[in-house]
Coordinates of N, CA and C in Angstrom, one line a residue:
M146 N 15.1 15.9 -0.9 CA 13.8 15.4 -1.3 C 12.8 16.6 -1.2
P147 N 12.0 16.8 -2.3 CA 11.0 17.9 -2.3 C 9.9 17.6 -1.2
T148 N 9.4 18.7 -0.7 CA 8.3 18.5 0.3 C 7.0 19.0 -0.2
Y149 N 6.9 19.5 -1.4 CA 5.7 20.0 -2.0 C 5.1 21.1 -1.1
S150 N 6.0 22.1 -0.7 CA 5.5 23.1 0.2 C 6.3 24.4 -0.1
E151 N 5.9 25.5 0.6 CA 6.7 26.7 0.5 C 8.1 26.6 0.8
A152 N 8.5 25.6 1.7 CA 9.9 25.4 2.2 C 10.8 25.1 1.0
D153 N 10.3 24.4 -0.1 CA 11.1 24.1 -1.2 C 11.6 25.3 -1.9
F154 N 10.9 26.4 -1.8 CA 11.2 27.6 -2.6 C 11.8 28.8 -1.8
E155 N 12.3 28.5 -0.5 CA 12.9 29.5 0.3 C 14.0 30.3 -0.3
D156 N 14.9 29.7 -1.1 CA 16.0 30.4 -1.7 C 15.9 30.4 -3.3
S157 N 14.6 30.4 -3.7 CA 14.4 30.4 -5.2 C 13.8 31.8 -5.6
R158 N 14.0 32.2 -6.8 CA 13.3 33.4 -7.3 C 11.9 33.2 -7.6
F159 N 11.4 32.0 -7.5 CA 10.0 31.6 -7.7 C 9.4 31.3 -6.4
D160 N 8.0 31.4 -6.3 CA 7.3 31.0 -5.1 C 6.5 29.8 -5.4
Y161 N 6.2 29.1 -4.3 CA 5.3 27.9 -4.3 C 4.0 28.3 -4.8
R162 N 3.5 27.6 -5.8 CA 2.2 27.8 -6.4 C 2.2 29.0 -7.4
E163 N 3.4 29.5 -7.7 CA 3.4 30.7 -8.6 C 3.3 30.1 -10.0
R164 N 2.5 30.8 -10.9 CA 2.3 30.4 -12.3 C 3.5 31.0 -13.1
V165 N 4.2 30.2 -13.8 CA 5.4 30.6 -14.6 C 5.4 30.2 -16.0
R166 N 6.2 30.8 -16.8 CA 6.4 30.4 -18.2 C 7.6 29.4 -18.2
I167 N 7.5 28.4 -19.2 CA 8.5 27.4 -19.3 C 9.1 27.6 -20.7
L168 N 10.4 27.7 -20.8 CA 11.0 27.8 -22.2 C 11.3 26.3 -22.6
L169 N 10.6 25.9 -23.6 CA 10.7 24.5 -24.1 C 11.9 24.3 -25.0
R170 N 12.8 23.4 -24.7 CA 14.0 23.1 -25.5 C 13.9 21.7 -26.1
H171 N 14.4 21.7 -27.4 CA 14.5 20.4 -28.1 C 15.5 19.5 -27.4
P172 N 15.1 18.3 -27.0 CA 16.0 17.4 -26.2 C 17.3 17.0 -26.9
K173 N 17.3 16.9 -28.2 CA 18.5 16.5 -28.9 C 19.2 17.6 -29.6
L174 N 18.5 18.6 -30.2 CA 19.1 19.6 -30.9 C 19.4 20.8 -30.1
G175 N 18.8 20.9 -28.9 CA 19.0 22.1 -28.0 C 18.2 23.2 -28.7
G176 N 18.3 24.4 -28.1 CA 17.6 25.5 -28.6 C 16.1 25.6 -28.2
V177 N 15.6 26.7 -27.9 CA 14.2 26.9 -27.5 C 13.3 26.9 -28.7
Y178 N 12.3 26.1 -28.6 CA 11.3 26.0 -29.7 C 9.9 26.4 -29.3
G179 N 9.7 26.8 -28.1 CA 8.4 27.3 -27.7 C 8.3 27.6 -26.2
E180 N 7.1 27.9 -25.8 CA 6.8 28.2 -24.4 C 5.5 27.5 -23.9
A181 N 5.4 27.2 -22.7 CA 4.2 26.7 -22.0 C 4.1 27.4 -20.7
E182 N 3.1 27.1 -19.9 CA 2.9 27.6 -18.6 C 2.6 26.5 -17.6
G183 N 3.0 26.7 -16.4 CA 2.8 25.7 -15.3 C 2.8 26.4 -14.0
T184 N 2.4 25.6 -13.0 CA 2.4 26.1 -11.6 C 3.4 25.4 -10.8
C185 N 4.3 26.1 -10.0 CA 5.3 25.6 -9.2 C 4.7 24.8 -8.1
A186 N 5.2 23.5 -8.0 CA 4.6 22.6 -6.9 C 5.7 22.1 -6.0
A187 N 6.9 21.9 -6.5 CA 8.0 21.3 -5.7 C 9.3 21.7 -6.3
R188 N 10.4 21.7 -5.5 CA 11.7 22.0 -6.0 C 12.7 21.2 -5.4
E189 N 13.7 20.7 -6.2 CA 14.8 19.8 -5.6 C 16.1 20.4 -6.2
Q190 N 17.0 20.6 -5.3 CA 18.3 21.2 -5.7 C 19.4 20.1 -5.8
N191 N 20.4 20.4 -6.6 CA 21.6 19.5 -6.8 C 21.2 18.1 -7.3
V192 N 20.3 18.1 -8.3 CA 20.0 16.8 -8.9 C 21.0 16.5 -10.0
E193 N 21.7 15.4 -9.8 CA 22.8 15.0 -10.7 C 22.2 14.3 -12.0
F194 N 22.7 14.6 -13.2 CA 22.3 14.0 -14.4 C 23.5 14.0 -15.4
E195 N 23.3 13.2 -16.4 CA 24.3 13.1 -17.4 C 24.0 14.0 -18.6
A196 N 24.9 14.9 -18.9 CA 24.6 15.9 -20.0 C 24.8 15.2 -21.4
R197 N 24.4 15.9 -22.4 CA 24.6 15.3 -23.8 C 26.0 14.9 -24.1
D198 N 27.0 15.7 -23.5 CA 28.4 15.4 -23.8 C 29.0 14.3 -23.0
G199 N 28.1 13.7 -22.1 CA 28.6 12.6 -21.3 C 29.1 12.9 -19.9
T200 N 29.2 14.2 -19.7 CA 29.7 14.7 -18.3 C 28.6 14.7 -17.3
M201 N 28.9 14.5 -16.1 CA 27.9 14.6 -15.0 C 27.8 16.0 -14.5
R202 N 26.5 16.5 -14.4 CA 26.2 17.9 -13.9 C 25.2 17.8 -12.9
E203 N 24.9 19.0 -12.3 CA 23.9 19.2 -11.3 C 23.0 20.3 -11.7
K204 N 21.7 20.2 -11.5 CA 20.8 21.3 -11.7 C 19.7 21.3 -10.6
T205 N 19.0 22.4 -10.5 CA 17.9 22.5 -9.6 C 16.6 22.3 -10.5
L206 N 15.8 21.4 -10.1 CA 14.6 21.0 -10.8 C 13.3 21.5 -10.1
V207 N 12.3 21.9 -10.9 CA 11.1 22.4 -10.3 C 10.0 21.5 -10.9
W208 N 9.1 20.9 -10.0 CA 8.0 20.1 -10.4 C 6.8 21.1 -10.7
L209 N 6.4 21.1 -12.0 CA 5.3 22.0 -12.4 C 4.0 21.1 -12.6
K210 N 2.9 21.7 -12.1 CA 1.6 21.1 -12.3 C 0.7 22.0 -13.2
D211 N -0.4 21.5 -13.6 CA -1.4 22.3 -14.4 C -0.7 23.0 -15.6
I212 N 0.2 22.2 -16.3 CA 0.9 22.7 -17.4 C -0.1 22.9 -18.6
D213 N 0.0 24.0 -19.3 CA -0.7 24.3 -20.5 C 0.3 24.5 -21.6
G214 N 0.1 23.9 -22.8 CA 0.9 24.1 -24.0 C 2.1 23.3 -24.1
Y215 N 2.2 22.2 -23.4 CA 3.4 21.3 -23.5 C 3.0 19.9 -24.0
E216 N 3.6 19.6 -25.1 CA 3.4 18.2 -25.7 C 4.8 17.6 -25.9
K217 N 4.8 16.3 -25.7 CA 6.1 15.6 -26.0 C 5.8 14.4 -26.9
P218 N 6.8 13.9 -27.5 CA 6.6 12.7 -28.4 C 6.0 11.5 -27.6
H219 N 5.0 10.9 -28.2 CA 4.4 9.8 -27.6 C 5.3 8.6 -27.6
E220 N 5.4 7.8 -26.5 CA 6.3 6.7 -26.3 C 6.0 5.6 -27.3
D221 N 4.8 5.3 -27.6 CA 4.4 4.2 -28.4 C 4.0 4.5 -29.8
L222 N 3.6 5.7 -30.1 CA 3.1 6.1 -31.4 C 4.0 7.0 -32.2
P223 N 4.7 6.6 -33.2 CA 5.6 7.4 -33.9 C 4.8 8.6 -34.6
D224 N 5.5 9.7 -34.7 CA 5.0 11.0 -35.3 C 3.7 11.5 -34.5
T225 N 3.6 11.1 -33.3 CA 2.4 11.5 -32.5 C 2.9 12.2 -31.2
T226 N 2.2 13.2 -30.7 CA 2.6 13.8 -29.4 C 1.5 13.6 -28.4
E227 N 1.8 13.7 -27.2 CA 0.8 13.7 -26.1 C 1.0 14.8 -25.2
E228 N -0.2 15.4 -24.7 CA -0.1 16.5 -23.8 C 0.3 16.1 -22.5
V229 N 1.2 16.9 -21.9 CA 1.7 16.6 -20.5 C 1.2 17.7 -19.6
D230 N 0.6 17.3 -18.4 CA 0.1 18.4 -17.5 C 0.9 18.5 -16.3
E231 N 2.0 17.7 -16.1 CA 2.9 17.9 -15.0 C 4.2 17.2 -15.3
A232 N 5.3 17.9 -14.9 CA 6.6 17.3 -15.2 C 7.7 18.2 -14.4
W233 N 8.9 17.6 -14.3 CA 10.1 18.3 -13.8 C 10.7 19.1 -14.9
F234 N 11.2 20.3 -14.6 CA 11.9 21.2 -15.5 C 13.1 21.8 -14.7
A235 N 14.2 22.1 -15.5 CA 15.3 22.8 -14.9 C 14.8 24.2 -14.5
E236 N 15.2 24.6 -13.3 CA 14.7 25.9 -12.9 C 15.2 27.1 -13.8
E237 N 16.3 26.9 -14.5 CA 16.9 27.9 -15.4 C 16.0 28.0 -16.6
A238 N 15.1 27.1 -16.9 CA 14.2 27.2 -18.0 C 12.9 27.9 -17.7
L239 N 12.8 28.3 -16.4 CA 11.5 29.0 -16.0 C 11.7 30.5 -16.1
R240 N 10.6 31.2 -16.4 CA 10.6 32.6 -16.4 C 9.3 33.1 -15.7
K241 N 9.4 34.3 -15.1 CA 8.2 34.9 -14.5 C 7.2 35.1 -15.6
K242 N 6.0 35.2 -15.3 CA 4.9 35.3 -16.3 C 5.1 36.6 -17.1
E243 N 5.5 37.7 -16.5 CA 5.7 39.0 -17.2 C 6.9 39.7 -16.7
G244 N 7.7 40.3 -17.6 CA 8.8 41.1 -17.2 C 9.9 40.4 -16.5
D245 N 10.2 39.2 -16.9 CA 11.4 38.5 -16.3 C 12.7 39.1 -16.7
P246 N 13.6 39.4 -15.8 CA 14.9 40.0 -16.2 C 15.7 39.0 -17.0
L247 N 15.4 37.7 -17.0 CA 16.2 36.7 -17.7 C 15.7 36.5 -19.1
D248 N 14.6 37.2 -19.5 CA 14.1 37.0 -20.9 C 15.2 37.4 -21.9
G249 N 15.4 36.5 -22.9 CA 16.4 36.8 -23.8 C 17.8 36.2 -23.5
V250 N 17.9 35.6 -22.3 CA 19.2 35.0 -21.8 C 19.1 33.5 -22.1
S251 N 20.2 33.0 -22.8 CA 20.3 31.6 -23.1 C 20.6 30.8 -21.9
F252 N 20.2 29.6 -21.9 CA 20.6 28.6 -20.8 C 21.0 27.4 -21.5
N253 N 22.3 27.0 -21.4 CA 22.8 25.8 -21.9 C 23.3 24.9 -20.9

């Protein structure tokens, strides 16, 4: 369970309250389609989820707040998006603001 504190990030390459870039992926097609920025607020390891191929996997998720540049399809209005200012993201989708050694590395 995340604690929303520095303790969540003890073994992460990111720090609590660090501003990061988010590689935005298309949920159905895969592939990166853009970037946004957010602030690390919490982190939870070994979260189990069902992958697109139906297999069960685990990922580390990071709760980002104060997100700029992220919109998702609106639940009730077709062909409309809504701005999101906080959400969970896979840690592997996050990059340091500048000079991240993982820039250019794919995450599937």
